[in-house]
Amino acid sequence: MRGPCPRGSLLAALLALPAWLHAAEAQPVLFDWFEYTGRDAVFEKPLPEGHYRNPVLAGFHPDPSVARAGDRYYLVNSSFAYYPGIPVFESADLVHWERIGHVVDRPDMLDFDGLGVSRGVFAPAIEFHDGTFYLVTTAVDSGGNFVVTATDPAGPWSDPVWLPGVDGIDPSLFFDHDGRAYLLNNGPPEGEPRYDGHRAVWLQAFDLEAMQPTGPRRVLVDGGVDPASNPIWIEGPHLYRRDGWYYLSCAEGGTGPQHSQVILRSRDVWGPYEPYDRNPILTQRDLPDDRPDPVTNAGHADLVQGPDGSWWATFLASRNYDRAHYNTGRETFLLPVEWRDGWPVILEPGRTIPYVLPAPSWMQGPADQAPMTGNFTWRDEFDGPALDGAWRFVRVPKQDWADLRAQPGWLAIQPLAEGLDTLRNPAFLARRQQHLAFEASTALRLPAEPGTEAGLAAFQNERHWYFVGVRRGADAAEVFLERSAGGAREVVATAALAPGANAPSTGSGRNPASNDAGAAAMATVTLRITGDAGAYGFAFDAGEGWQWLARGQDGTVLSTETAGGFVGATVGPHARLAPDR
């Protein structure tokens, strides 16, 4: 996929080499712990017995695809340019989900350098057939469509098998009752597109031995279920077979407020497919914008059958504030499917997606779904042998800058020359923001030398982020807040730290290494980011109690409505070399 290094890329690498070497000379920054707490009002309502809470995966978990294998269910999400890529979740009841691994978990599988955060891996689709898990997806601007397999969904997954003859995005596999396999995908229509967003859903036979599509391709849907209305972005196709019918389920209308799910059916896998006369079978676009606690953008559904014969739909949707803004990205929701006159219906028109509803009949025990959804506190003491699976990198790391072994009980981050605005991999550990109302905090040792800046970042993409950090100058140390709101980074606020300040023991109380260069080098600072819909605050404690560095900052900078793209905001520790170092 990477091929020979072009001359321009080699020159760029050589020019960047001194910065990497310089970064390696800097001392690592030590973080003692990280804590995240969510306090959304919609999650405060107690759950009645036998009920569950939506979303089932809160925070940036878009484009869910689900498969059943025996008595277990497996779900995957888009990960775009984050690494490791394509999280894999397991559940026994479709409500309680546990992350068991990632599909893209080896650095040589994909490379996202040079890409914006919303490029990379789009809409994976998972299926289980004859003892093997199959996953197909698209690496946008980084290789195209590919398929991988595994006998254990926790991994390891195979290396990508590229599908060079398949254009477009959103591939999925369908295994028919006779053992034949088919590949669906979103692609350009036949001939010239009639309008912007004119797409088609294609079908082609798939050879499981060669792991390649074979034979002719056929358009199943051109444009959408009502071609005369110029429907846009027919995508995310999935095929199901029930009672002798083939059901083709697709998203339509784009991933914004007009998003929806539509259904068609045929007696033959190749069609022709007849659309349901009451489409869409899921949307929220017909509801008033000023409704309380709105759920929007609903669509991109995948259906699965339970052991009791019931059908369920996983799909993406967003929780908005101020009508249009959402910082938590597109999340994974779950609703029951009702079959009416041979058609599946996820939600009646005009109905809001419920936050609480009856659980699947086979769910056992209380529906405490934390830390995947609901209100909770999540804390990492950095005392394990490896990073917790909740942490992700922005693009694929090219060196090991995050270390839990150098000083046990502490996270050591090697500062890099790359900041949050890079199109490579910054030294930033990202955890999803899962709530509209939240706070995230960390305790770190003040960098021992001038030129290193470290702290806590709230990140949406390389052009939209906040960074509250500490740095040591020639004469004094300070805490600062920096922001990027779509343009150049800017300093929002600064405050001097008292000489020799050492924060109280708010963490584990572990004694730092004994070879530190004096008490000043051991100064500990605690940083906090708070969010309440579109208002963010930034505070610090350097041993004299909490002080606000800045309050009421514009949180819409971190919303998809402002920043664009397809991801949600993340928070976590970050360290970098000062730009003028």
PDB file of N, CA and C in Angstrom, residues 76-139:
ATOM      1  N   VAL A  76     -19.022  -3.568  15.748  1.00  0.00           N
ATOM      2  CA  VAL A  76     -17.857  -2.771  15.373  1.00  0.00           C
ATOM      3  C   VAL A  76     -18.319  -1.373  14.977  1.00  0.00           C
ATOM      4  N   ASN A  77     -17.397  -0.403  15.084  1.00  0.00           N
ATOM      5  CA  ASN A  77     -17.677   0.988  14.742  1.00  0.00           C
ATOM      6  C   ASN A  77     -16.596   1.554  13.841  1.00  0.00           C
ATOM      7  N   SER A  78     -16.929   2.620  13.152  1.00  0.00           N
ATOM      8  CA  SER A  78     -15.921   3.389  12.423  1.00  0.00           C
ATOM      9  C   SER A  78     -14.931   4.002  13.402  1.00  0.00           C
ATOM     10  N   SER A  79     -13.683   4.138  12.969  1.00  0.00           N
ATOM     11  CA  SER A  79     -12.660   4.762  13.812  1.00  0.00           C
ATOM     12  C   SER A  79     -11.917   5.867  13.086  1.00  0.00           C
ATOM     13  N   PHE A  80     -12.138   6.020  11.769  1.00  0.00           N
ATOM     14  CA  PHE A  80     -11.526   7.088  10.982  1.00  0.00           C
ATOM     15  C   PHE A  80     -10.007   7.057  11.142  1.00  0.00           C
ATOM     16  N   ALA A  81      -9.354   8.167  11.518  1.00  0.00           N
ATOM     17  CA  ALA A  81      -7.889   8.161  11.572  1.00  0.00           C
ATOM     18  C   ALA A  81      -7.352   7.863  12.972  1.00  0.00           C
ATOM     19  N   TYR A  82      -8.196   7.346  13.874  1.00  0.00           N
ATOM     20  CA  TYR A  82      -7.716   6.955  15.194  1.00  0.00           C
ATOM     21  C   TYR A  82      -7.123   5.543  15.141  1.00  0.00           C
ATOM     22  N   TYR A  83      -6.182   5.305  16.073  1.00  0.00           N
ATOM     23  CA  TYR A  83      -5.517   4.004  16.162  1.00  0.00           C
ATOM     24  C   TYR A  83      -5.418   3.611  17.632  1.00  0.00           C
ATOM     25  N   PRO A  84      -5.599   2.332  18.010  1.00  0.00           N
ATOM     26  CA  PRO A  84      -5.971   1.232  17.125  1.00  0.00           C
ATOM     27  C   PRO A  84      -7.357   1.443  16.533  1.00  0.00           C
ATOM     28  N   GLY A  85      -7.562   0.852  15.352  1.00  0.00           N
ATOM     29  CA  GLY A  85      -8.761   1.129  14.584  1.00  0.00           C
ATOM     30  C   GLY A  85      -9.790   0.015  14.662  1.00  0.00           C
ATOM     31  N   ILE A  86     -11.037   0.394  14.481  1.00  0.00           N
ATOM     32  CA  ILE A  86     -12.195  -0.495  14.452  1.00  0.00           C
ATOM     33  C   ILE A  86     -12.324  -1.267  15.771  1.00  0.00           C
ATOM     34  N   PRO A  87     -12.892  -0.640  16.800  1.00  0.00           N
ATOM     35  CA  PRO A  87     -13.108  -1.364  18.055  1.00  0.00           C
ATOM     36  C   PRO A  87     -14.103  -2.492  17.877  1.00  0.00           C
ATOM     37  N   VAL A  88     -13.868  -3.580  18.604  1.00  0.00           N
ATOM     38  CA  VAL A  88     -14.750  -4.752  18.571  1.00  0.00           C
ATOM     39  C   VAL A  88     -15.349  -4.921  19.960  1.00  0.00           C
ATOM     40  N   PHE A  89     -16.699  -4.977  20.029  1.00  0.00           N
ATOM     41  CA  PHE A  89     -17.405  -5.140  21.291  1.00  0.00           C
ATOM     42  C   PHE A  89     -18.146  -6.474  21.291  1.00  0.00           C
ATOM     43  N   GLU A  90     -18.285  -7.057  22.492  1.00  0.00           N
ATOM     44  CA  GLU A  90     -19.012  -8.315  22.671  1.00  0.00           C
ATOM     45  C   GLU A  90     -20.137  -8.107  23.667  1.00  0.00           C
ATOM     46  N   SER A  91     -21.257  -8.780  23.429  1.00  0.00           N
ATOM     47  CA  SER A  91     -22.401  -8.688  24.333  1.00  0.00           C
ATOM     48  C   SER A  91     -23.167  -9.995  24.322  1.00  0.00           C
ATOM     49  N   ALA A  92     -23.819 -10.299  25.450  1.00  0.00           N
ATOM     50  CA  ALA A  92     -24.708 -11.455  25.515  1.00  0.00           C
ATOM     51  C   ALA A  92     -26.168 -11.052  25.337  1.00  0.00           C
ATOM     52  N   ASP A  93     -26.458  -9.734  25.393  1.00  0.00           N
ATOM     53  CA  ASP A  93     -27.856  -9.313  25.411  1.00  0.00           C
ATOM     54  C   ASP A  93     -28.145  -8.060  24.595  1.00  0.00           C
ATOM     55  N   LEU A  94     -27.168  -7.560  23.834  1.00  0.00           N
ATOM     56  CA  LEU A  94     -27.277  -6.353  23.019  1.00  0.00           C
ATOM     57  C   LEU A  94     -27.302  -5.071  23.845  1.00  0.00           C
ATOM     58  N   VAL A  95     -27.271  -5.181  25.168  1.00  0.00           N
ATOM     59  CA  VAL A  95     -27.332  -4.014  26.050  1.00  0.00           C
ATOM     60  C   VAL A  95     -25.985  -3.755  26.714  1.00  0.00           C
ATOM     61  N   HIS A  96     -25.425  -4.790  27.326  1.00  0.00           N
ATOM     62  CA  HIS A  96     -24.132  -4.665  28.003  1.00  0.00           C
ATOM     63  C   HIS A  96     -23.017  -5.013  27.017  1.00  0.00           C
ATOM     64  N   TRP A  97     -22.187  -4.051  26.685  1.00  0.00           N
ATOM     65  CA  TRP A  97     -21.117  -4.259  25.713  1.00  0.00           C
ATOM     66  C   TRP A  97     -19.757  -4.115  26.375  1.00  0.00           C
ATOM     67  N   GLU A  98     -18.870  -5.023  26.005  1.00  0.00           N
ATOM     68  CA  GLU A  98     -17.480  -4.986  26.498  1.00  0.00           C
ATOM     69  C   GLU A  98     -16.533  -4.930  25.308  1.00  0.00           C
ATOM     70  N   ARG A  99     -15.631  -3.973  25.344  1.00  0.00           N
ATOM     71  CA  ARG A  99     -14.618  -3.890  24.287  1.00  0.00           C
ATOM     72  C   ARG A  99     -13.627  -5.032  24.479  1.00  0.00           C
ATOM     73  N   ILE A 100     -13.461  -5.855  23.431  1.00  0.00           N
ATOM     74  CA  ILE A 100     -12.570  -7.016  23.554  1.00  0.00           C
ATOM     75  C   ILE A 100     -11.338  -6.890  22.671  1.00  0.00           C
ATOM     76  N   GLY A 101     -11.255  -5.871  21.851  1.00  0.00           N
ATOM     77  CA  GLY A 101     -10.080  -5.711  21.006  1.00  0.00           C
ATOM     78  C   GLY A 101     -10.340  -4.719  19.896  1.00  0.00           C
ATOM     79  N   HIS A 102      -9.404  -4.677  18.951  1.00  0.00           N
ATOM     80  CA  HIS A 102      -9.506  -3.829  17.767  1.00  0.00           C
ATOM     81  C   HIS A 102      -9.080  -4.642  16.547  1.00  0.00           C
ATOM     82  N   VAL A 103      -9.651  -4.310  15.412  1.00  0.00           N
ATOM     83  CA  VAL A 103      -9.282  -5.002  14.178  1.00  0.00           C
ATOM     84  C   VAL A 103      -7.933  -4.511  13.673  1.00  0.00           C
ATOM     85  N   VAL A 104      -7.760  -3.203  13.615  1.00  0.00           N
ATOM     86  CA  VAL A 104      -6.501  -2.610  13.145  1.00  0.00           C
ATOM     87  C   VAL A 104      -5.652  -2.318  14.384  1.00  0.00           C
ATOM     88  N   ASP A 105      -4.827  -3.289  14.762  1.00  0.00           N
ATOM     89  CA  ASP A 105      -4.047  -3.153  15.993  1.00  0.00           C
ATOM     90  C   ASP A 105      -2.553  -3.370  15.786  1.00  0.00           C
ATOM     91  N   ARG A 106      -2.117  -3.391  14.522  1.00  0.00           N
ATOM     92  CA  ARG A 106      -0.695  -3.491  14.222  1.00  0.00           C
ATOM     93  C   ARG A 106      -0.303  -2.283  13.365  1.00  0.00           C
ATOM     94  N   PRO A 107       0.783  -1.612  13.712  1.00  0.00           N
ATOM     95  CA  PRO A 107       1.119  -0.361  13.022  1.00  0.00           C
ATOM     96  C   PRO A 107       1.304  -0.494  11.518  1.00  0.00           C
ATOM     97  N   ASP A 108       1.644  -1.691  11.042  1.00  0.00           N
ATOM     98  CA  ASP A 108       1.896  -1.830   9.605  1.00  0.00           C
ATOM     99  C   ASP A 108       0.636  -2.162   8.806  1.00  0.00           C
ATOM    100  N   MET A 109      -0.527  -2.235   9.461  1.00  0.00           N
ATOM    101  CA  MET A 109      -1.746  -2.572   8.739  1.00  0.00           C
ATOM    102  C   MET A 109      -2.255  -1.402   7.896  1.00  0.00           C
ATOM    103  N   LEU A 110      -2.244  -0.187   8.473  1.00  0.00           N
ATOM    104  CA  LEU A 110      -2.697   1.019   7.787  1.00  0.00           C
ATOM    105  C   LEU A 110      -1.840   2.189   8.218  1.00  0.00           C
ATOM    106  N   ASP A 111      -1.837   3.243   7.411  1.00  0.00           N
ATOM    107  CA  ASP A 111      -1.093   4.448   7.750  1.00  0.00           C
ATOM    108  C   ASP A 111      -1.970   5.655   7.429  1.00  0.00           C
ATOM    109  N   PHE A 112      -2.167   6.530   8.422  1.00  0.00           N
ATOM    110  CA  PHE A 112      -3.043   7.682   8.247  1.00  0.00           C
ATOM    111  C   PHE A 112      -2.292   9.007   8.212  1.00  0.00           C
ATOM    112  N   ASP A 113      -0.968   8.977   8.140  1.00  0.00           N
ATOM    113  CA  ASP A 113      -0.207  10.222   8.096  1.00  0.00           C
ATOM    114  C   ASP A 113      -0.668  11.082   6.916  1.00  0.00           C
ATOM    115  N   GLY A 114      -0.799  12.364   7.169  1.00  0.00           N
ATOM    116  CA  GLY A 114      -1.209  13.295   6.135  1.00  0.00           C
ATOM    117  C   GLY A 114      -2.705  13.437   5.974  1.00  0.00           C
ATOM    118  N   LEU A 115      -3.486  12.627   6.708  1.00  0.00           N
ATOM    119  CA  LEU A 115      -4.941  12.664   6.593  1.00  0.00           C
ATOM    120  C   LEU A 115      -5.563  13.430   7.741  1.00  0.00           C
ATOM    121  N   GLY A 116      -6.666  14.130   7.456  1.00  0.00           N
ATOM    122  CA  GLY A 116      -7.472  14.691   8.521  1.00  0.00           C
ATOM    123  C   GLY A 116      -8.084  13.589   9.354  1.00  0.00           C
ATOM    124  N   VAL A 117      -8.485  13.909  10.580  1.00  0.00           N
ATOM    125  CA  VAL A 117      -8.983  12.900  11.507  1.00  0.00           C
ATOM    126  C   VAL A 117     -10.239  12.213  10.972  1.00  0.00           C
ATOM    127  N   SER A 118     -11.038  12.896  10.158  1.00  0.00           N
ATOM    128  CA  SER A 118     -12.269  12.304   9.643  1.00  0.00           C
ATOM    129  C   SER A 118     -12.082  11.543   8.334  1.00  0.00           C
ATOM    130  N   ARG A 119     -10.853  11.257   7.958  1.00  0.00           N
ATOM    131  CA  ARG A 119     -10.602  10.326   6.854  1.00  0.00           C
ATOM    132  C   ARG A 119     -10.282   8.962   7.475  1.00  0.00           C
ATOM    133  N   GLY A 120      -9.637   8.076   6.736  1.00  0.00           N
ATOM    134  CA  GLY A 120      -9.289   6.781   7.316  1.00  0.00           C
ATOM    135  C   GLY A 120     -10.435   5.790   7.223  1.00  0.00           C
ATOM    136  N   VAL A 121     -10.690   5.025   8.295  1.00  0.00           N
ATOM    137  CA  VAL A 121     -11.584   3.871   8.261  1.00  0.00           C
ATOM    138  C   VAL A 121     -13.042   4.297   8.390  1.00  0.00           C
ATOM    139  N   PHE A 122     -13.824   4.015   7.331  1.00  0.00           N
ATOM    140  CA  PHE A 122     -15.251   4.309   7.294  1.00  0.00           C
ATOM    141  C   PHE A 122     -16.063   3.021   7.407  1.00  0.00           C
ATOM    142  N   ALA A 123     -17.110   3.036   8.190  1.00  0.00           N
ATOM    143  CA  ALA A 123     -18.225   2.086   8.171  1.00  0.00           C
ATOM    144  C   ALA A 123     -17.830   0.625   7.979  1.00  0.00           C
ATOM    145  N   PRO A 124     -17.172  -0.006   8.952  1.00  0.00           N
ATOM    146  CA  PRO A 124     -16.905  -1.443   8.836  1.00  0.00           C
ATOM    147  C   PRO A 124     -18.195  -2.242   8.976  1.00  0.00           C
ATOM    148  N   ALA A 125     -18.236  -3.398   8.333  1.00  0.00           N
ATOM    149  CA  ALA A 125     -19.391  -4.297   8.430  1.00  0.00           C
ATOM    150  C   ALA A 125     -18.886  -5.684   8.796  1.00  0.00           C
ATOM    151  N   ILE A 126     -19.454  -6.268   9.849  1.00  0.00           N
ATOM    152  CA  ILE A 126     -18.995  -7.559  10.367  1.00  0.00           C
ATOM    153  C   ILE A 126     -20.062  -8.620  10.122  1.00  0.00           C
ATOM    154  N   GLU A 127     -19.598  -9.823   9.749  1.00  0.00           N
ATOM    155  CA  GLU A 127     -20.471 -10.988   9.575  1.00  0.00           C
ATOM    156  C   GLU A 127     -19.760 -12.217  10.124  1.00  0.00           C
ATOM    157  N   PHE A 128     -20.561 -13.203  10.561  1.00  0.00           N
ATOM    158  CA  PHE A 128     -20.027 -14.481  11.031  1.00  0.00           C
ATOM    159  C   PHE A 128     -20.586 -15.576  10.134  1.00  0.00           C
ATOM    160  N   HIS A 129     -19.675 -16.395   9.573  1.00  0.00           N
ATOM    161  CA  HIS A 129     -20.095 -17.453   8.655  1.00  0.00           C
ATOM    162  C   HIS A 129     -19.176 -18.656   8.784  1.00  0.00           C
ATOM    163  N   ASP A 130     -19.763 -19.808   9.090  1.00  0.00           N
ATOM    164  CA  ASP A 130     -19.051 -21.084   9.087  1.00  0.00           C
ATOM    165  C   ASP A 130     -17.783 -21.030   9.934  1.00  0.00           C
ATOM    166  N   GLY A 131     -17.886 -20.454  11.138  1.00  0.00           N
ATOM    167  CA  GLY A 131     -16.779 -20.421  12.078  1.00  0.00           C
ATOM    168  C   GLY A 131     -15.787 -19.290  11.889  1.00  0.00           C
ATOM    169  N   THR A 132     -16.010 -18.417  10.933  1.00  0.00           N
ATOM    170  CA  THR A 132     -15.076 -17.330  10.656  1.00  0.00           C
ATOM    171  C   THR A 132     -15.805 -15.988  10.696  1.00  0.00           C
ATOM    172  N   PHE A 133     -15.144 -14.997  11.270  1.00  0.00           N
ATOM    173  CA  PHE A 133     -15.644 -13.625  11.236  1.00  0.00           C
ATOM    174  C   PHE A 133     -15.038 -12.919  10.026  1.00  0.00           C
ATOM    175  N   TYR A 134     -15.888 -12.249   9.287  1.00  0.00           N
ATOM    176  CA  TYR A 134     -15.461 -11.464   8.127  1.00  0.00           C
ATOM    177  C   TYR A 134     -15.788 -10.001   8.393  1.00  0.00           C
ATOM    178  N   LEU A 135     -14.863  -9.137   8.035  1.00  0.00           N
ATOM    179  CA  LEU A 135     -15.100  -7.696   8.169  1.00  0.00           C
ATOM    180  C   LEU A 135     -14.613  -7.004   6.905  1.00  0.00           C
ATOM    181  N   VAL A 136     -15.478  -6.193   6.315  1.00  0.00           N
ATOM    182  CA  VAL A 136     -15.102  -5.393   5.149  1.00  0.00           C
ATOM    183  C   VAL A 136     -15.312  -3.925   5.493  1.00  0.00           C
ATOM    184  N   THR A 137     -14.447  -3.081   4.945  1.00  0.00           N
ATOM    185  CA  THR A 137     -14.525  -1.662   5.245  1.00  0.00           C
ATOM    186  C   THR A 137     -13.738  -0.890   4.199  1.00  0.00           C
ATOM    187  N   THR A 138     -13.703   0.430   4.369  1.00  0.00           N
ATOM    188  CA  THR A 138     -12.989   1.306   3.453  1.00  0.00           C
ATOM    189  C   THR A 138     -11.978   2.132   4.213  1.00  0.00           C
ATOM    190  N   ALA A 139     -10.723   2.123   3.747  1.00  0.00           N
ATOM    191  CA  ALA A 139      -9.696   3.026   4.255  1.00  0.00           C
ATOM    192  C   ALA A 139      -9.631   4.204   3.288  1.00  0.00           C
TER     193      ALA A 139
END
